[in-house]
Each structure stands twice: as structure tokens, then as C-alpha cells.
Amino acid sequence: MERWQLQQLQNLPLEIKIRKTQQRIQEWYEAWNGNIHVSFSGGKDSTVLLHIARGLYPDIQAVFADTGLEYPEIRSFVKGTEHVTWLKPKYSFKEVINKYGYPVISKEVADAVHQYRLDLISGKESQRAKMLKGTALDKQGRISLYDKSKWLFLVDAPFKIDAKCCYHMKKAPFHRFERMTGSKCMIATMAVESRLRETAWLKHGCNAFEAKEPKSTPMSFWKEEDVLQYIRIYEVPYAPIYGDIVEKELPRGRGCRLVTTGLERSGCMFCMFGVHLEKEPNRFQRMKLTHPAIYEYCMRDVELGGLGLSKVLDYIGVNY
């Protein structure tokens, strides 16, 4: 697939996007004889995907990874949704960060920092370490677009850093479920969310039949605005943590766009991926006001029974 094809799909009207998503879901359903499920986080994106999927196949299964990292409002919303299978990870978030490290900046950066530290011990130099040093080259011999050299200082951080949190808390429980049932998943991720997700779409399209771990992302070509429009048009119930969906004027008379009055994205409460990009009040500053007990647990030192996020946020220069 080419990037221009993705951009063309992203610019389609919502009603056409809905039809195309329905087609991708039908293709996935038929390919696996109906043994499929929706990866349901309780967030607004997966809520829309589940609504579309059950509009086609009312009995389709939803599967939720109960990581313990979700906002209480998300958990309550999932509990109120019919036919949801709950999965439990083997390890708690605290056990994962103690063993592997904190999730900071992004999955790519955290993984590169972890690998760089391993390379310092082994004396080897991996491609991930080169990206962190800014010496990785693409196929044309140019400095790779995946240059992460501005985060090289994280190698000297006085705490562990790794990207394994998402795997142990979410992916591993789903992998066990899928091995036991043979069910193939559908996920509500979108290409606009990250370079990794865009690259995955360019390689496989929406339905990755030939991937090592086949999965469907039938909303890959949607945008955030599409999700909010869909919820408003079809009056889809969603988790109250997002607040209301309202119109916000764009600067210089460029019209309006839909936004939420609460959280923009729910995700894991304790995750620090992307927090450095957020305008203040960021997710932790909002948490301090809305969920003060959880906030205090997050920031408290590990030695005092907390998660120790304050030292990490201090190190990467994020206010909390």
C-alpha cells in the first residue's frame, strides 16, 4: 500500500468510511468462520468499533484486558457492556516496572534505551541503539527518519526504562486467550495515532491476514473527528470520563472541530508514553484533580509503597 492511498481514504466522508469498515469486518469474519473478537478497552474508539461490528454480527465477542491501570469510569463502563470477556495479566504494573522498567516517551524510544543499555554490556551495537545515537541509516544511506538521538540522555537515567509494560499487561493476556480459543482479534487503532501504526497499515492494510500474528484494524483510515462524529450521529453510549462532545472553533476562521470536554484519550492511567507532548494540564495534572488518591499512589516513592512516577517525570522535564 502507498501513503497516498491512506491519505485518500482518510479524506473520505464518514458514511463511506463506515461502509468500508463494515466491509473489512465482513471479510475478517468470513475468513475465520466467525471466530473473531473485538479488543475492547472501554475507550471511545473501541466502543465505536464494537458498535459497528455488532451492527453486523450482534453476538460478536468483546474481550477486555483488566490491567488495573484503567480509569475507574472506564471499568464501570465495561462492566455495563454486554457479553464482554475479562482477561487478567499475570503481573501487576508495579511488578513489570520493577523487573523491566518505566514506559516513557514512546514504545520506540523506551525499547531503544533498553536495548542500548544491553549493548553497553554486550559490546555489540544494534539497529535500535544506532537510532538512539542518530547513526542509523535508511536504505538510501541517509540518516533514518527513526532518529531518536535527542533522547540519548535517557541512557543515564537512574531508573530502568523499557517498553515491555504493554506486552505483559495487554498483549500477553490476549495472546493466551487467542491461543486457547483460536479467535482472531479486531482492534480500533488508527494510522494517524503513530508512525508505527501508519507503517503497519502501509505493509498490511486493514486486514493483516499474512502477518505473523493476524489481526484486523478496520478503522485504520479513520481520524479522531470521525469517531466523535459517529458517536454523536448514532447516539452511542460511551464512558463518562470523556465528558461531552462539543464543537470548538478553530483559529483564523477555519471552522469548527469536535472535541471532548473531559479526557481526549483514556488509555492506561499510569502510562507516561506521550505525556511530554501534552499541553498543560497534562494527564497527571488532571488526575491530581479528578483522582487524587490514585495520583498520590502514582507519585509516591517505590520505597514508600508507590509507583515512583514523580522521579521519572522530573527527569524528562514534565510538570505534574
Tab-separated table of C-alpha atoms in Angstrom, residues 11 24-25 34 52 56-57 61 74 76 81 116 123 128 153 160 173 199 205 218 240 258-259 265 271 277 284 311 318:
chain	number	residue	atom	x	y	z
A	11	ASN	CA	-10.258	12.205	3.489
A	24	ARG	CA	-13.287	-5.086	6.321
A	25	ILE	CA	-15.148	-6.598	9.281
A	34	GLY	CA	-16.929	-16.068	12.612
A	52	ILE	CA	-20.245	-1.222	14.112
A	56	LEU	CA	-23.369	-6.636	11.538
A	57	TYR	CA	-22.972	-9.567	13.929
A	61	GLN	CA	-17.458	-11.262	21.344
A	74	ILE	CA	-13.729	3.004	32.146
A	76	SER	CA	-17.581	0.766	35.247
A	81	THR	CA	-21.430	-3.567	28.433
A	116	TYR	CA	21.233	0.468	24.174
A	123	GLY	CA	29.770	-4.688	23.385
A	128	ARG	CA	17.883	0.302	17.880
A	153	PHE	CA	20.288	11.238	27.736
A	160	LYS	CA	15.037	1.254	34.419
A	173	PRO	CA	-3.322	-11.924	28.096
A	199	THR	CA	3.769	1.754	8.820
A	205	GLY	CA	-3.682	-2.725	5.008
A	218	PRO	CA	-10.805	-1.948	10.226
A	240	PRO	CA	-18.266	9.326	31.013
A	258	LEU	CA	-15.403	18.180	17.617
A	259	VAL	CA	-13.634	17.762	20.953
A	265	ARG	CA	-7.831	9.736	25.328
A	271	CYS	CA	1.466	5.259	31.409
A	277	LEU	CA	3.774	16.229	24.123
A	284	PHE	CA	-1.198	13.698	35.526
A	311	LYS	CA	11.218	10.932	39.742
A	318	VAL	CA	7.319	17.075	32.632
